[in-house]
Short mmCIF file of C-alpha atoms in Angstrom, two decimals:
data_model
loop_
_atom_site.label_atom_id
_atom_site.label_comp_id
_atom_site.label_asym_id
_atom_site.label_seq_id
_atom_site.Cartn_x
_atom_site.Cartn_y
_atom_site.Cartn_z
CA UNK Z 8 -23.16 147.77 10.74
CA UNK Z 9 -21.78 144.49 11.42
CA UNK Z 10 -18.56 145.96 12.00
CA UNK Z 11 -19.55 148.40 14.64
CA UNK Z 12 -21.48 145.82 16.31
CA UNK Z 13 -18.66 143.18 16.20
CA UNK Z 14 -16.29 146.29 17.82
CA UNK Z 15 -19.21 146.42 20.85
CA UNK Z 16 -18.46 142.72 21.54
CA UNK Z 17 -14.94 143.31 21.45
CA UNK Z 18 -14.69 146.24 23.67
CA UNK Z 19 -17.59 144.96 26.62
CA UNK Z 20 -15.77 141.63 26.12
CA UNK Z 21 -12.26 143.17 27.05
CA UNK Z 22 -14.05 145.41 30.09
CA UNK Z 23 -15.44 142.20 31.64
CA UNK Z 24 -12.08 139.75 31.07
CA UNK Z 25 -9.86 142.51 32.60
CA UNK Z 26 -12.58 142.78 35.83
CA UNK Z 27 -12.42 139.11 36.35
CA UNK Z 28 -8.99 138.65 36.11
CA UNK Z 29 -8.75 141.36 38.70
CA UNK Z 30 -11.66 140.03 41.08
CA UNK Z 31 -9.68 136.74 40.43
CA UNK Z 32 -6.79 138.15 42.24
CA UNK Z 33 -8.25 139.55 45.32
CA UNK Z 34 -8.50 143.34 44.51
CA UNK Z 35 -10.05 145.29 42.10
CA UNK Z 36 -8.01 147.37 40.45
CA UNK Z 37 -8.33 151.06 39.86
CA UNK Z 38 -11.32 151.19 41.96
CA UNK Z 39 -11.26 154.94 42.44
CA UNK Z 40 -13.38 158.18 44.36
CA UNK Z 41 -13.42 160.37 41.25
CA UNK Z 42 -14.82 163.78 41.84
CA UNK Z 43 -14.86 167.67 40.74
CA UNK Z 44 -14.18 169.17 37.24
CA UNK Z 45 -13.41 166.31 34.43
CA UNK Z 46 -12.30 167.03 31.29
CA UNK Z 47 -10.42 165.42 28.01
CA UNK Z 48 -10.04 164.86 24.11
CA UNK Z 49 -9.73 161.35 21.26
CA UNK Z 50 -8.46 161.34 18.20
CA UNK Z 51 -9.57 158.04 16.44
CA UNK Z 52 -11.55 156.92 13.38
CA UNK Z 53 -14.48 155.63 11.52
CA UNK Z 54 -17.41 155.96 9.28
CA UNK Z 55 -19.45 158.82 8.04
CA UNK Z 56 -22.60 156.86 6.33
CA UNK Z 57 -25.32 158.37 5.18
CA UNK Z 58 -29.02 158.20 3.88
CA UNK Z 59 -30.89 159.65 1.71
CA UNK Z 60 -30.59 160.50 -1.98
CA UNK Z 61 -26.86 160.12 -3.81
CA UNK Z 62 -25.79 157.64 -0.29
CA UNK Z 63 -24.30 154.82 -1.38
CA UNK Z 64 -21.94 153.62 1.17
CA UNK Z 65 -20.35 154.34 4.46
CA UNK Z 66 -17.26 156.74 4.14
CA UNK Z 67 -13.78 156.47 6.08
CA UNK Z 68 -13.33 159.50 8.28
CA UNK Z 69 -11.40 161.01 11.08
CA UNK Z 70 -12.44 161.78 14.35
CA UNK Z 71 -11.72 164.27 16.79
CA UNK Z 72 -13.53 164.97 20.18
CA UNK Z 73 -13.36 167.10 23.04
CA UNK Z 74 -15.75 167.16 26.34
CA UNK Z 75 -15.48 169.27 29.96
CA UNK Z 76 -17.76 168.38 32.60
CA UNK Z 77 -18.29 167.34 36.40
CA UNK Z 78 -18.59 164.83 38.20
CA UNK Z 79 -22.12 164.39 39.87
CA UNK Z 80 -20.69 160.98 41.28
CA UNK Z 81 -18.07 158.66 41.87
CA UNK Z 82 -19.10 156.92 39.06
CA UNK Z 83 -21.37 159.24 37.00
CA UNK Z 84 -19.82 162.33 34.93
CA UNK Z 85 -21.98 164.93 33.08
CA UNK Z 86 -20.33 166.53 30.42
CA UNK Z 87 -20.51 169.21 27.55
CA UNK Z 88 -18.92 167.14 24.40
CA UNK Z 89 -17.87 168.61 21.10
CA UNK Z 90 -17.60 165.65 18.11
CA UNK Z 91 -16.32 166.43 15.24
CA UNK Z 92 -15.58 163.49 11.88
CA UNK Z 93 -14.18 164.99 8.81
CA UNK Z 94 -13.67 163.13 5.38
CA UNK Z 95 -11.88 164.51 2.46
CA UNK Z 96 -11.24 163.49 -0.96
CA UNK Z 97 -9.30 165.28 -3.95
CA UNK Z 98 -12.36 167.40 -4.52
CA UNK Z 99 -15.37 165.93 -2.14
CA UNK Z 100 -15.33 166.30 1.57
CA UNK Z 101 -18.75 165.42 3.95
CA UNK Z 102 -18.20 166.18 7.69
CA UNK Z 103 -20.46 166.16 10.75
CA UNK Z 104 -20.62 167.44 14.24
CA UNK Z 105 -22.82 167.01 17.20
CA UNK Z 106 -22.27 169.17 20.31
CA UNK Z 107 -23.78 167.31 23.11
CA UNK Z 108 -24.84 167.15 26.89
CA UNK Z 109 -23.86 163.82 28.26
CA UNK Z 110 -23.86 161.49 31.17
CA UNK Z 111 -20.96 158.99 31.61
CA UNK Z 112 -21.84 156.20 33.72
CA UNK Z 113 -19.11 153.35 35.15
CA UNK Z 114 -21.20 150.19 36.00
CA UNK Z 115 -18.30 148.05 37.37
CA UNK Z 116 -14.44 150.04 37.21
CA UNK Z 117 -12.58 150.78 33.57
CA UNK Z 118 -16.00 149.94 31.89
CA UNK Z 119 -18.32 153.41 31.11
CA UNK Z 120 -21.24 153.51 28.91
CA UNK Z 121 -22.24 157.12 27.57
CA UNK Z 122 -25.63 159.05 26.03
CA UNK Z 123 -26.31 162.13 25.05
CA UNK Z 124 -28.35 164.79 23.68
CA UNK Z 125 -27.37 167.82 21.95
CA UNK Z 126 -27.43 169.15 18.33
CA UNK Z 127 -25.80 168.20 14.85
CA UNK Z 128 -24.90 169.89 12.28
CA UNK Z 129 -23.40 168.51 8.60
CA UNK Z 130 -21.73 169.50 5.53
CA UNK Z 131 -21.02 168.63 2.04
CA UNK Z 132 -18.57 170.24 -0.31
CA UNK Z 133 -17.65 169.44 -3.64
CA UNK Z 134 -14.73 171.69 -5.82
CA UNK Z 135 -14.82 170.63 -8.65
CA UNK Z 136 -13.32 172.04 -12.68
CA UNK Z 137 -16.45 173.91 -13.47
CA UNK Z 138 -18.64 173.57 -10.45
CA UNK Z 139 -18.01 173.94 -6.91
CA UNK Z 140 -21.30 173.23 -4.68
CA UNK Z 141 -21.55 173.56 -0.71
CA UNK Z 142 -24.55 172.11 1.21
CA UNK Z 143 -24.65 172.79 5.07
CA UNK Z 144 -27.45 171.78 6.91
CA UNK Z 145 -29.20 173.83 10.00
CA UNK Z 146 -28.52 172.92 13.65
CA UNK Z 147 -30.55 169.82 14.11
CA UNK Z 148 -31.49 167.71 17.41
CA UNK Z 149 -29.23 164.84 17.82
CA UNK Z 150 -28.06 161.97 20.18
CA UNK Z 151 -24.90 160.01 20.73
CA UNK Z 152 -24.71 156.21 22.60
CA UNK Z 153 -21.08 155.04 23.20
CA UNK Z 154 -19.29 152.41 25.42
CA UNK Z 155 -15.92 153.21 26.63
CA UNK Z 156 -13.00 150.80 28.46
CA UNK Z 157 -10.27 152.48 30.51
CA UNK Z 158 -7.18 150.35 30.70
CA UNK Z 159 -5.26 152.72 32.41
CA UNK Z 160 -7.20 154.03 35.00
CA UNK Z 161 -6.17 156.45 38.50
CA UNK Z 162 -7.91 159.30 40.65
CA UNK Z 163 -6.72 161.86 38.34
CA UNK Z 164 -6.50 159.86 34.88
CA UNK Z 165 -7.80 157.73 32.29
CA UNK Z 166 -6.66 156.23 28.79
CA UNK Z 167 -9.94 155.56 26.85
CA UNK Z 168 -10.42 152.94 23.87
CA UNK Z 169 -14.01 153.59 23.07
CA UNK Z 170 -16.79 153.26 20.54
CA UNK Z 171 -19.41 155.71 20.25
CA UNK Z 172 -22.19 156.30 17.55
CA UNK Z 173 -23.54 159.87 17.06
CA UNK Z 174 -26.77 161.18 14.27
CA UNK Z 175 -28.80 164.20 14.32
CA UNK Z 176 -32.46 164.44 12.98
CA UNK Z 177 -32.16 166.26 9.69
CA UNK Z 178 -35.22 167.43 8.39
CA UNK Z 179 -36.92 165.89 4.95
CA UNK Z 180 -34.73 166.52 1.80
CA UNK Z 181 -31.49 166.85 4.07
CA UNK Z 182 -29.35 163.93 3.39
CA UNK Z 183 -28.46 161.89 7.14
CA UNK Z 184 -25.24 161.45 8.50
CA UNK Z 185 -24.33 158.54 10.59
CA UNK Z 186 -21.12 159.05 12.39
CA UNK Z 187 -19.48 155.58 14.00
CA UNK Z 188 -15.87 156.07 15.20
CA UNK Z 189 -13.30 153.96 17.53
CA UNK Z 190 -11.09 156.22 19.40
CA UNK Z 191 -8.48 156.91 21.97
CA UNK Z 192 -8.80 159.30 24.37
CA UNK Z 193 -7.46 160.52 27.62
CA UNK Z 194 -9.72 162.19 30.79
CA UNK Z 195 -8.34 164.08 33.41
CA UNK Z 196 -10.47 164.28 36.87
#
């Protein structure tokens, strides 16, 4: 946890050096009039950590998301996301995905912060010499919170380094997935 929280620090810190240095300057740059469809994809990294029983410790995982959406504003996108973080081992994998409505909010230009509601879903799966066991869980409420900085930024396009945290609500005797990931992603407007 003190990772993730040290990575929020490091991306607001970035967002509000690079707005400075461009209010220092005498423009803001990338200050744009974003509107209609929006849509995009990251590929990053992270943790899958969970709790309950047999949950030791987080686990490193992949990340993969996808969203499509409008926007309502100049500075306020509501989108359908798709999140996806996979970890595999020889014989063990764990995965979870939340599929989300969102809104994306920019407070000040190449800074967004992001929440959502939706549903998650997770899944365990070990193959292993004499037993092979799969445990999927139901569709589940869920939420996501993330924080995003665009250092490339236009009308049309943006380069995302974000950080976003995702769980669902499993029900008692499901084992609860935690998904934390840092990603890049690009967003087309």
């Amino acid at each position: 946890m003190k990772r993730i929280a040290s990575l929020f620090c490091l991306v607001g810190s970035t967002a509000l050096i690079s707005q400075t240095a461009a209010a220092q300057e005498g423009e803001v740059y990338g200050s744009h009039e974003r509107d209609g469809l929006t849509f995009g994809a990251a590929l990053g990294g992270g943790n899958l950590g969970c709790s309950g029983d047999g949950c030791d410790d987080f686990t490193e995982a992949g990340s993969f998301n996808v969203f499509i959406g409008g926007m309502a504003a100049h500075n306020l996108a509501v989108t359908f996301d798709a999140w996806w973080m996979v970890h595999s081992d020889d014989d063990f994998s764990v995965n979870q995905g939340l599929m989300t409505a969102n809104m994306r909010y920019w407070p000040v230009d190449h800074l967004w912060l992001r929440g959502g509601l939706g549903v998650a879903r997770s899944e365990f799966s070990y193959d292993g010499t004499f037993v092979d066991v799969t445990d999927r869980t139901e569709w589940v409420p869920a939420f996501v919170v993330g924080i995003g900085v665009e250092p490339i930024a236009t009308e049309t396009f943006g380069l995302d380094i974000k950080l976003e945290y995702g769980t669902g609500f499993y029900s008692d005797g499901d084992t609860r997935i935690h998904s934390a990931a840092l990603s890049l992603g690009i967003a087309f407007y």
